[in-house]
Amino acid sequence: MKYVSEFRDGEIARAVAAEIASVAEPDRHYKVMEVCGGHTHTIYRHGIKDLLPDQVELVHGPGCPVCVLPMGRVDEGISVAERPEVIFTCFGDMMRVPGSKGNLLEMKAEGADVRMVYSPLDALRIARENPDREVVFYAIGFETTAPSTALTLQRARKEGLPNFSVFCNHVTIVPPVRALLDSPDLRLDAFVGPGHVSTVIGCRPYEFMPEDYGKPCVVAGFEPLDLLQSVLMLMRQLEEGRCEVENQYSRIVPWEGNLAALRSMAEVFELRPYFEWRGLGFIAQSALKLSEEYADFDAEKRFSVPGVRVADPKACQCGEVLKGVLKPPECKVFGTACTPERPLGALMVSSEGACAAYYNFGRKSHERVEIGSRN
Ligand code: SF4
């Protein structure tokens, strides 16, 4: 398949891996963090870890938007969904994320009108078709999906739809990465920058990594060779004593980002002063809410959402996994009390969650996978 198979060539992958091994200093341990759920998925699915030398460790950061949502926000969404006048719409992976008393799928089974949509525009159509019901879209995602929510709200405003609102949970990528770099728990050498988010925000926002923290960053694509080449680019920077932002995914990511998308976001959203992240606590200016101009479409105002805090279950170690302190199988309940069929934490639900990716594609160390053998 054009633009896919050439990025899954096993022979080239082995050659790039050999180059990484030749650049890595034998006595040094390198920790490279990726902050995109899509990268985590590719790493496990295609066995990237098996190809890397032992000195190079890939660490998974808070890159899955479903996973970083705290339980209180899930509970609040459920409380809106339970209202009899509401049709509650959300993406499919959100339906099974556990709240403290169940998930949206269970609420649906008990009679709540919860509907899965593929786009916020589907929610807008449902609002047009049901003028006597309140239609709420549960918006979630990093800067990748925020533009589609912004465009939908611009359209709703233009049409003057009174029965449509958005429960906004969009988050931004830079503040949690800063929080991780400020954390004494973690020593990192370099970052693989998120490809999807960067199609919108570009590469410039990552310049704080080399400038303020002395950490190189390479924005990467999602095929196995993209990731391997990105790791090689980072290793070369470390070897040569360079420290900068580079763009491996230039076939998709413009350096300055998508200016039209950024303009729409600037009109519709503003930064929240604080937002709670699962495992990372409250982080300043790390999430978006609807601007004053769009306040009439804000579900949190329309339904008086109180903003409750709910602690994760005691056995759950999602926070440590999200911070890259633990690997998924090091969680005490991984694969026993917590599985994709019966998830205890959000990381086991979303296909981009590190625990689900490891559960589905991880293997024992003696098992190896050939690049290109999993399509
Ligand atoms: S195994 Fe389950 S509880 Fe443990 S970190 Fe993963 S999702 Fe959270």
Short mmCIF file of C-alpha atoms and ligand atoms in Angstrom, two decimals:
data_model
loop_
_atom_site.label_atom_id
_atom_site.label_comp_id
_atom_site.label_asym_id
_atom_site.label_seq_id
_atom_site.Cartn_x
_atom_site.Cartn_y
_atom_site.Cartn_z
CA MET A 1 0.00 0.00 0.00
CA LYS A 2 1.48 3.32 -1.12
CA TYR A 3 2.79 5.50 1.75
CA VAL A 4 2.45 2.58 4.18
CA SER A 5 4.44 -0.47 3.02
CA GLU A 6 7.58 1.53 2.20
CA PHE A 7 7.61 2.63 5.85
CA ARG A 8 7.36 -1.00 7.06
CA ASP A 9 10.32 -2.50 5.21
CA GLY A 10 11.96 -5.01 7.57
CA GLU A 11 15.39 -4.85 5.91
CA ILE A 12 15.58 -1.06 6.17
CA ALA A 13 14.30 -1.26 9.76
CA ARG A 14 17.13 -3.62 10.71
CA ALA A 15 19.68 -1.34 8.99
CA VAL A 16 18.39 1.73 10.89
CA ALA A 17 18.41 -0.24 14.16
CA ALA A 18 22.03 -1.27 13.50
CA GLU A 19 22.89 2.40 12.93
CA ILE A 20 21.23 3.31 16.27
CA ALA A 21 23.28 0.58 17.98
CA SER A 22 26.50 1.93 16.43
CA VAL A 23 25.76 5.48 17.63
CA ALA A 24 24.76 4.46 21.21
CA GLU A 25 27.60 4.60 23.73
CA PRO A 26 28.00 1.10 25.24
CA ASP A 27 28.06 2.29 28.88
CA ARG A 28 25.28 4.83 28.67
CA HIS A 29 21.54 4.28 29.26
CA TYR A 30 19.26 6.42 27.08
CA LYS A 31 15.65 7.16 28.07
CA VAL A 32 13.53 8.44 25.21
CA MET A 33 9.92 9.43 25.92
CA GLU A 34 7.10 9.49 23.37
CA VAL A 35 4.04 11.55 24.26
CA CYS A 36 1.57 10.28 21.70
CA GLY A 37 -0.72 7.27 22.11
CA GLY A 38 -0.35 6.51 18.39
CA HIS A 39 3.41 6.11 18.85
CA THR A 40 2.90 3.83 21.86
CA HIS A 41 0.61 1.68 19.74
CA THR A 42 3.15 1.48 16.87
CA ILE A 43 6.01 0.62 19.24
CA TYR A 44 4.18 -2.42 20.66
CA ARG A 45 2.36 -3.46 17.51
CA HIS A 46 5.50 -3.57 15.36
CA GLY A 47 7.99 -4.75 17.96
CA ILE A 48 10.18 -1.62 17.75
CA LYS A 49 11.53 -2.30 21.22
CA ASP A 50 12.97 -5.65 20.08
CA LEU A 51 15.06 -3.95 17.43
CA LEU A 52 16.64 -1.33 19.68
CA PRO A 53 19.88 -1.96 21.58
CA ASP A 54 19.52 -2.60 25.33
CA GLN A 55 20.92 0.87 26.16
CA VAL A 56 17.97 2.62 24.48
CA GLU A 57 14.77 2.55 26.53
CA LEU A 58 11.46 3.90 25.22
CA VAL A 59 9.27 5.42 27.93
CA HIS A 60 5.58 6.18 27.40
CA GLY A 61 4.26 9.56 28.49
CA PRO A 62 0.78 11.12 28.85
CA GLY A 63 -0.14 11.02 25.16
CA CYS A 64 -3.54 9.33 25.20
CA PRO A 65 -6.29 11.93 25.80
CA VAL A 66 -8.81 9.41 27.10
CA CYS A 67 -6.24 8.08 29.58
CA VAL A 68 -5.27 11.45 31.08
CA LEU A 69 -8.86 12.42 31.90
CA PRO A 70 -9.41 12.18 35.67
CA MET A 71 -12.24 10.06 37.01
CA GLY A 72 -14.16 13.14 38.22
CA ARG A 73 -14.57 14.38 34.63
CA VAL A 74 -15.86 10.94 33.59
CA ASP A 75 -18.39 11.00 36.46
CA GLU A 76 -19.52 14.49 35.48
CA GLY A 77 -20.09 13.41 31.89
CA ILE A 78 -22.16 10.48 33.16
CA SER A 79 -24.23 12.81 35.37
CA VAL A 80 -25.11 14.93 32.30
CA ALA A 81 -25.85 11.79 30.24
CA GLU A 82 -28.32 10.58 32.88
CA ARG A 83 -30.57 13.63 32.49
CA PRO A 84 -33.83 12.63 30.74
CA GLU A 85 -33.83 15.59 28.34
CA VAL A 86 -30.27 14.86 27.10
CA ILE A 87 -28.94 12.95 24.11
CA PHE A 88 -25.29 12.44 25.08
CA THR A 89 -22.83 11.93 22.20
CA CYS A 90 -19.18 10.88 22.39
CA PHE A 91 -16.44 8.95 20.60
CA GLY A 92 -16.50 5.15 20.98
CA ASP A 93 -13.44 4.73 23.22
CA MET A 94 -14.97 7.10 25.78
CA MET A 95 -17.99 4.80 26.26
CA ARG A 96 -16.04 2.19 28.26
CA VAL A 97 -13.83 4.46 30.38
CA PRO A 98 -14.63 3.64 34.01
CA GLY A 99 -16.08 6.31 36.28
CA SER A 100 -16.47 5.73 40.00
CA LYS A 101 -19.92 4.13 39.56
CA GLY A 102 -19.77 2.66 36.07
CA ASN A 103 -19.27 3.76 32.48
CA LEU A 104 -21.36 5.38 29.75
CA LEU A 105 -22.09 2.04 28.10
CA GLU A 106 -23.63 0.77 31.33
CA MET A 107 -25.65 4.00 31.67
CA LYS A 108 -26.91 3.42 28.12
CA ALA A 109 -27.95 -0.13 29.06
CA GLU A 110 -29.90 1.36 31.98
CA GLY A 111 -31.80 3.71 29.67
CA ALA A 112 -29.68 6.85 29.24
CA ASP A 113 -29.68 8.12 25.63
CA VAL A 114 -25.94 7.81 24.91
CA ARG A 115 -24.88 7.68 21.27
CA MET A 116 -21.49 6.98 19.73
CA VAL A 117 -20.42 9.42 17.01
CA TYR A 118 -17.43 9.56 14.67
CA SER A 119 -17.30 13.35 14.49
CA PRO A 120 -18.75 16.35 16.35
CA LEU A 121 -20.62 17.09 13.12
CA ASP A 122 -22.62 13.88 13.71
CA ALA A 123 -23.67 15.36 17.06
CA LEU A 124 -24.71 18.57 15.30
CA ARG A 125 -26.88 16.58 12.88
CA ILE A 126 -28.52 14.78 15.80
CA ALA A 127 -29.28 18.19 17.35
CA ARG A 128 -30.94 19.37 14.12
CA GLU A 129 -33.01 16.17 13.95
CA ASN A 130 -34.12 16.40 17.60
CA PRO A 131 -35.09 20.03 18.28
CA ASP A 132 -37.02 19.07 21.45
CA ARG A 133 -33.98 17.38 23.09
CA GLU A 134 -30.69 18.76 24.46
CA VAL A 135 -27.78 17.28 22.48
CA VAL A 136 -24.41 17.32 24.25
CA PHE A 137 -21.08 16.45 22.59
CA TYR A 138 -18.41 15.17 25.00
CA ALA A 139 -15.33 16.75 23.39
CA ILE A 140 -12.01 15.09 24.13
CA GLY A 141 -8.52 15.15 22.70
CA PHE A 142 -5.34 17.18 22.35
CA GLU A 143 -4.91 19.92 19.74
CA THR A 144 -5.43 17.17 17.14
CA THR A 145 -9.21 17.03 17.58
CA ALA A 146 -9.86 20.50 19.04
CA PRO A 147 -10.12 22.15 15.56
CA SER A 148 -13.02 19.87 14.55
CA THR A 149 -14.87 20.81 17.76
CA ALA A 150 -14.14 24.49 17.07
CA LEU A 151 -15.46 24.28 13.51
CA THR A 152 -18.59 22.46 14.71
CA LEU A 153 -19.26 25.19 17.28
CA GLN A 154 -18.76 27.89 14.64
CA ARG A 155 -21.34 26.13 12.49
CA ALA A 156 -23.78 25.68 15.42
CA ARG A 157 -23.52 29.40 16.18
CA LYS A 158 -24.07 30.35 12.55
CA GLU A 159 -27.18 28.13 12.42
CA GLY A 160 -28.37 29.41 15.81
CA LEU A 161 -28.94 25.88 17.15
CA PRO A 162 -30.27 26.36 20.69
CA ASN A 163 -30.27 22.69 21.73
CA PHE A 164 -26.57 21.88 21.06
CA SER A 165 -23.76 22.18 23.59
CA VAL A 166 -20.22 20.88 24.16
CA PHE A 167 -18.75 19.39 27.35
CA CYS A 168 -15.18 20.48 26.68
CA ASN A 169 -12.28 18.26 27.80
CA HIS A 170 -9.69 19.30 25.24
CA VAL A 171 -6.16 19.39 26.62
CA THR A 172 -2.88 20.84 25.37
CA ILE A 173 0.42 19.01 25.01
CA VAL A 174 3.09 21.46 26.15
CA PRO A 175 2.16 22.00 29.87
CA PRO A 176 2.16 18.27 30.84
CA VAL A 177 5.53 17.79 29.14
CA ARG A 178 6.88 20.74 31.12
CA ALA A 179 5.41 19.20 34.29
CA LEU A 180 7.22 15.93 33.53
CA LEU A 181 10.50 17.72 32.87
CA ASP A 182 10.11 19.56 36.20
CA SER A 183 9.43 16.27 38.01
CA PRO A 184 12.32 14.84 40.04
CA ASP A 185 10.91 11.28 39.49
CA LEU A 186 12.06 11.02 35.94
CA ARG A 187 15.36 11.41 34.13
CA LEU A 188 14.82 11.69 30.40
CA ASP A 189 17.34 12.17 27.59
CA ALA A 190 15.15 13.08 24.63
CA PHE A 191 11.60 13.25 23.28
CA VAL A 192 9.82 11.80 20.28
CA GLY A 193 7.39 14.63 19.49
CA PRO A 194 3.72 13.84 18.78
CA GLY A 195 2.94 13.64 15.06
CA HIS A 196 -0.84 14.19 15.12
CA VAL A 197 -0.80 17.20 17.46
CA SER A 198 2.03 18.74 15.45
CA THR A 199 -0.02 18.75 12.24
CA VAL A 200 -2.02 21.48 14.03
CA ILE A 201 0.48 23.30 16.29
CA GLY A 202 3.63 22.74 14.18
CA CYS A 203 7.11 22.25 15.66
CA ARG A 204 7.87 25.66 17.16
CA PRO A 205 6.02 25.04 20.49
CA TYR A 206 8.58 22.31 21.37
CA GLU A 207 11.53 24.71 21.29
CA PHE A 208 11.30 25.04 25.08
CA MET A 209 12.62 21.47 25.39
CA PRO A 210 16.11 22.22 24.04
CA GLU A 211 16.12 25.87 25.15
CA ASP A 212 14.88 25.50 28.77
CA TYR A 213 15.72 21.86 29.57
CA GLY A 214 18.52 20.87 27.18
CA LYS A 215 16.50 17.96 25.71
CA PRO A 216 16.32 17.27 21.98
CA CYS A 217 12.98 16.57 20.33
CA VAL A 218 12.17 14.96 16.98
CA VAL A 219 8.57 15.13 15.72
CA ALA A 220 7.80 11.67 14.34
CA GLY A 221 5.36 9.88 12.05
CA PHE A 222 3.50 6.69 12.91
CA GLU A 223 4.98 3.92 10.82
CA PRO A 224 7.77 1.71 12.22
CA LEU A 225 10.46 3.32 10.05
CA ASP A 226 9.27 6.80 11.09
CA LEU A 227 9.85 5.91 14.72
CA LEU A 228 13.18 4.19 14.15
CA GLN A 229 14.46 7.09 12.05
CA SER A 230 13.33 9.53 14.77
CA VAL A 231 15.21 7.60 17.45
CA LEU A 232 18.29 7.62 15.20
CA MET A 233 17.97 11.40 14.69
CA LEU A 234 17.79 11.87 18.47
CA MET A 235 20.79 9.59 19.05
CA ARG A 236 22.81 11.54 16.47
CA GLN A 237 21.94 14.82 18.21
CA LEU A 238 23.10 13.38 21.55
CA GLU A 239 26.28 11.98 19.99
CA GLU A 240 27.16 15.25 18.23
CA GLY A 241 26.29 17.40 21.26
CA ARG A 242 23.48 19.12 19.36
CA CYS A 243 20.16 19.89 21.04
CA GLU A 244 17.29 21.08 18.85
CA VAL A 245 13.82 20.38 17.48
CA GLU A 246 13.80 18.41 14.23
CA ASN A 247 10.90 17.33 12.06
CA GLN A 248 11.06 13.72 10.82
CA TYR A 249 7.36 13.87 9.78
CA SER A 250 7.79 16.76 7.34
CA ARG A 251 5.66 14.96 4.73
CA ILE A 252 2.65 15.81 6.94
CA VAL A 253 3.71 18.33 9.61
CA PRO A 254 4.31 21.96 8.54
CA TRP A 255 6.85 23.72 10.80
CA GLU A 256 4.39 26.52 11.57
CA GLY A 257 1.36 24.20 11.94
CA ASN A 258 -2.09 24.61 10.44
CA LEU A 259 -2.83 28.33 10.67
CA ALA A 260 -6.52 28.05 9.69
CA ALA A 261 -7.10 25.44 12.42
CA LEU A 262 -5.23 27.56 14.98
CA ARG A 263 -7.38 30.60 14.07
CA SER A 264 -10.62 28.63 14.61
CA MET A 265 -9.36 27.36 17.96
CA ALA A 266 -8.37 30.87 19.05
CA GLU A 267 -11.89 32.14 18.32
CA VAL A 268 -13.78 29.34 20.07
CA PHE A 269 -11.56 28.36 23.02
CA GLU A 270 -9.60 29.95 25.81
CA LEU A 271 -7.18 28.38 28.27
CA ARG A 272 -8.49 27.17 31.63
CA PRO A 273 -6.44 28.51 34.54
CA TYR A 274 -6.02 24.92 35.84
CA PHE A 275 -7.06 21.42 34.79
CA GLU A 276 -6.67 18.12 36.62
CA TRP A 277 -4.73 15.37 34.82
CA ARG A 278 -4.85 11.73 35.88
CA GLY A 279 -1.56 10.98 37.62
CA LEU A 280 -0.13 14.47 37.15
CA GLY A 281 -2.53 16.50 39.30
CA PHE A 282 -3.51 20.08 38.48
CA ILE A 283 -1.50 21.72 35.70
CA ALA A 284 -1.84 25.43 34.91
CA GLN A 285 -3.16 26.44 31.48
CA SER A 286 -3.19 22.85 30.25
CA ALA A 287 -6.75 22.59 28.92
CA LEU A 288 -9.31 24.50 26.88
CA LYS A 289 -12.77 25.82 27.69
CA LEU A 290 -15.27 27.65 25.52
CA SER A 291 -14.60 31.38 25.14
CA GLU A 292 -17.14 33.98 26.36
CA GLU A 293 -18.35 34.37 22.78
CA TYR A 294 -19.39 30.69 22.78
CA ALA A 295 -20.54 30.47 26.42
CA ASP A 296 -24.15 29.69 25.35
CA PHE A 297 -22.87 26.38 23.93
CA ASP A 298 -20.98 25.40 27.08
CA ALA A 299 -22.57 22.26 28.59
CA GLU A 300 -20.76 22.85 31.90
CA LYS A 301 -22.67 26.14 32.28
CA ARG A 302 -25.93 24.87 30.84
CA PHE A 303 -26.09 21.89 33.25
CA SER A 304 -24.23 23.43 36.23
CA VAL A 305 -21.47 20.79 36.34
CA PRO A 306 -19.93 21.12 39.83
CA GLY A 307 -16.30 20.08 39.12
CA VAL A 308 -15.89 17.11 41.50
CA ARG A 309 -12.60 15.35 42.28
CA VAL A 310 -12.64 11.56 42.49
CA ALA A 311 -9.59 9.48 43.41
CA ASP A 312 -8.62 6.46 41.28
CA PRO A 313 -9.22 3.01 42.85
CA LYS A 314 -6.38 2.10 45.26
CA ALA A 315 -5.10 -0.82 43.16
CA CYS A 316 -4.86 1.36 40.07
CA GLN A 317 -1.38 2.62 39.06
CA CYS A 318 -2.42 4.54 35.94
CA GLY A 319 -0.74 7.71 37.20
CA GLU A 320 2.70 6.07 37.47
CA VAL A 321 2.33 4.52 34.01
CA LEU A 322 1.24 7.87 32.52
CA LYS A 323 4.31 9.55 34.02
CA GLY A 324 6.58 6.87 32.57
CA VAL A 325 7.67 5.78 36.07
CA LEU A 326 6.18 2.27 35.63
CA LYS A 327 5.81 0.12 32.53
CA PRO A 328 2.27 -1.32 32.05
CA PRO A 329 3.05 -4.90 33.22
CA GLU A 330 4.60 -3.47 36.40
CA CYS A 331 1.13 -2.36 37.56
CA LYS A 332 -0.06 -4.81 40.24
CA VAL A 333 -3.38 -5.50 38.50
CA PHE A 334 -2.19 -5.61 34.87
CA GLY A 335 -3.73 -8.59 33.07
CA THR A 336 -5.45 -9.88 36.22
CA ALA A 337 -8.00 -7.50 37.76
CA CYS A 338 -7.50 -5.13 34.83
CA THR A 339 -7.93 -6.39 31.25
CA PRO A 340 -9.41 -4.86 28.07
CA GLU A 341 -12.63 -6.81 28.75
CA ARG A 342 -12.87 -5.57 32.36
CA PRO A 343 -10.74 -2.41 32.58
CA LEU A 344 -10.00 -0.85 35.95
CA GLY A 345 -8.19 2.12 34.43
CA ALA A 346 -8.58 4.18 31.26
CA LEU A 347 -5.17 3.09 29.91
CA MET A 348 -6.62 -0.39 29.34
CA VAL A 349 -9.59 0.96 27.35
CA SER A 350 -8.38 3.18 24.56
CA SER A 351 -6.47 1.60 21.68
CA GLU A 352 -3.91 4.37 22.29
CA GLY A 353 -3.57 3.52 25.99
CA ALA A 354 -0.19 2.04 26.94
CA CYS A 355 -1.76 -0.83 28.93
CA ALA A 356 -4.14 -1.86 26.13
CA ALA A 357 -1.31 -1.62 23.57
CA TYR A 358 0.98 -3.75 25.76
CA TYR A 359 -1.81 -6.26 26.56
CA ASN A 360 -2.73 -6.68 22.87
CA PHE A 361 0.73 -6.65 21.31
CA GLY A 362 3.29 -7.05 24.09
CA ARG A 363 5.10 -10.33 24.45
CA LYS A 364 7.69 -12.09 26.48
CA SER A 365 11.28 -11.04 25.82
CA HIS A 366 12.18 -14.22 23.89
CA GLU A 367 9.39 -13.67 21.36
CA ARG A 368 10.34 -11.44 18.47
CA VAL A 369 8.17 -9.90 15.80
CA GLU A 370 9.19 -9.11 12.23
CA ILE A 371 8.60 -5.54 11.08
CA GLY A 372 5.98 -5.58 8.34
CA SER A 373 4.42 -8.88 9.52
CA ARG A 374 1.53 -7.09 11.28
CA ASN A 375 -0.58 -4.95 9.01
S1 SF4 B 1 -3.18 -2.14 34.30
FE1 SF4 B 1 -5.14 -1.07 34.56
S2 SF4 B 1 -5.03 -0.13 36.57
FE2 SF4 B 1 -2.94 -0.72 36.00
S3 SF4 B 1 -2.08 1.12 35.06
FE3 SF4 B 1 -2.96 -0.09 33.41
S4 SF4 B 1 -5.06 0.66 33.16
FE4 SF4 B 1 -4.31 1.43 35.12
#
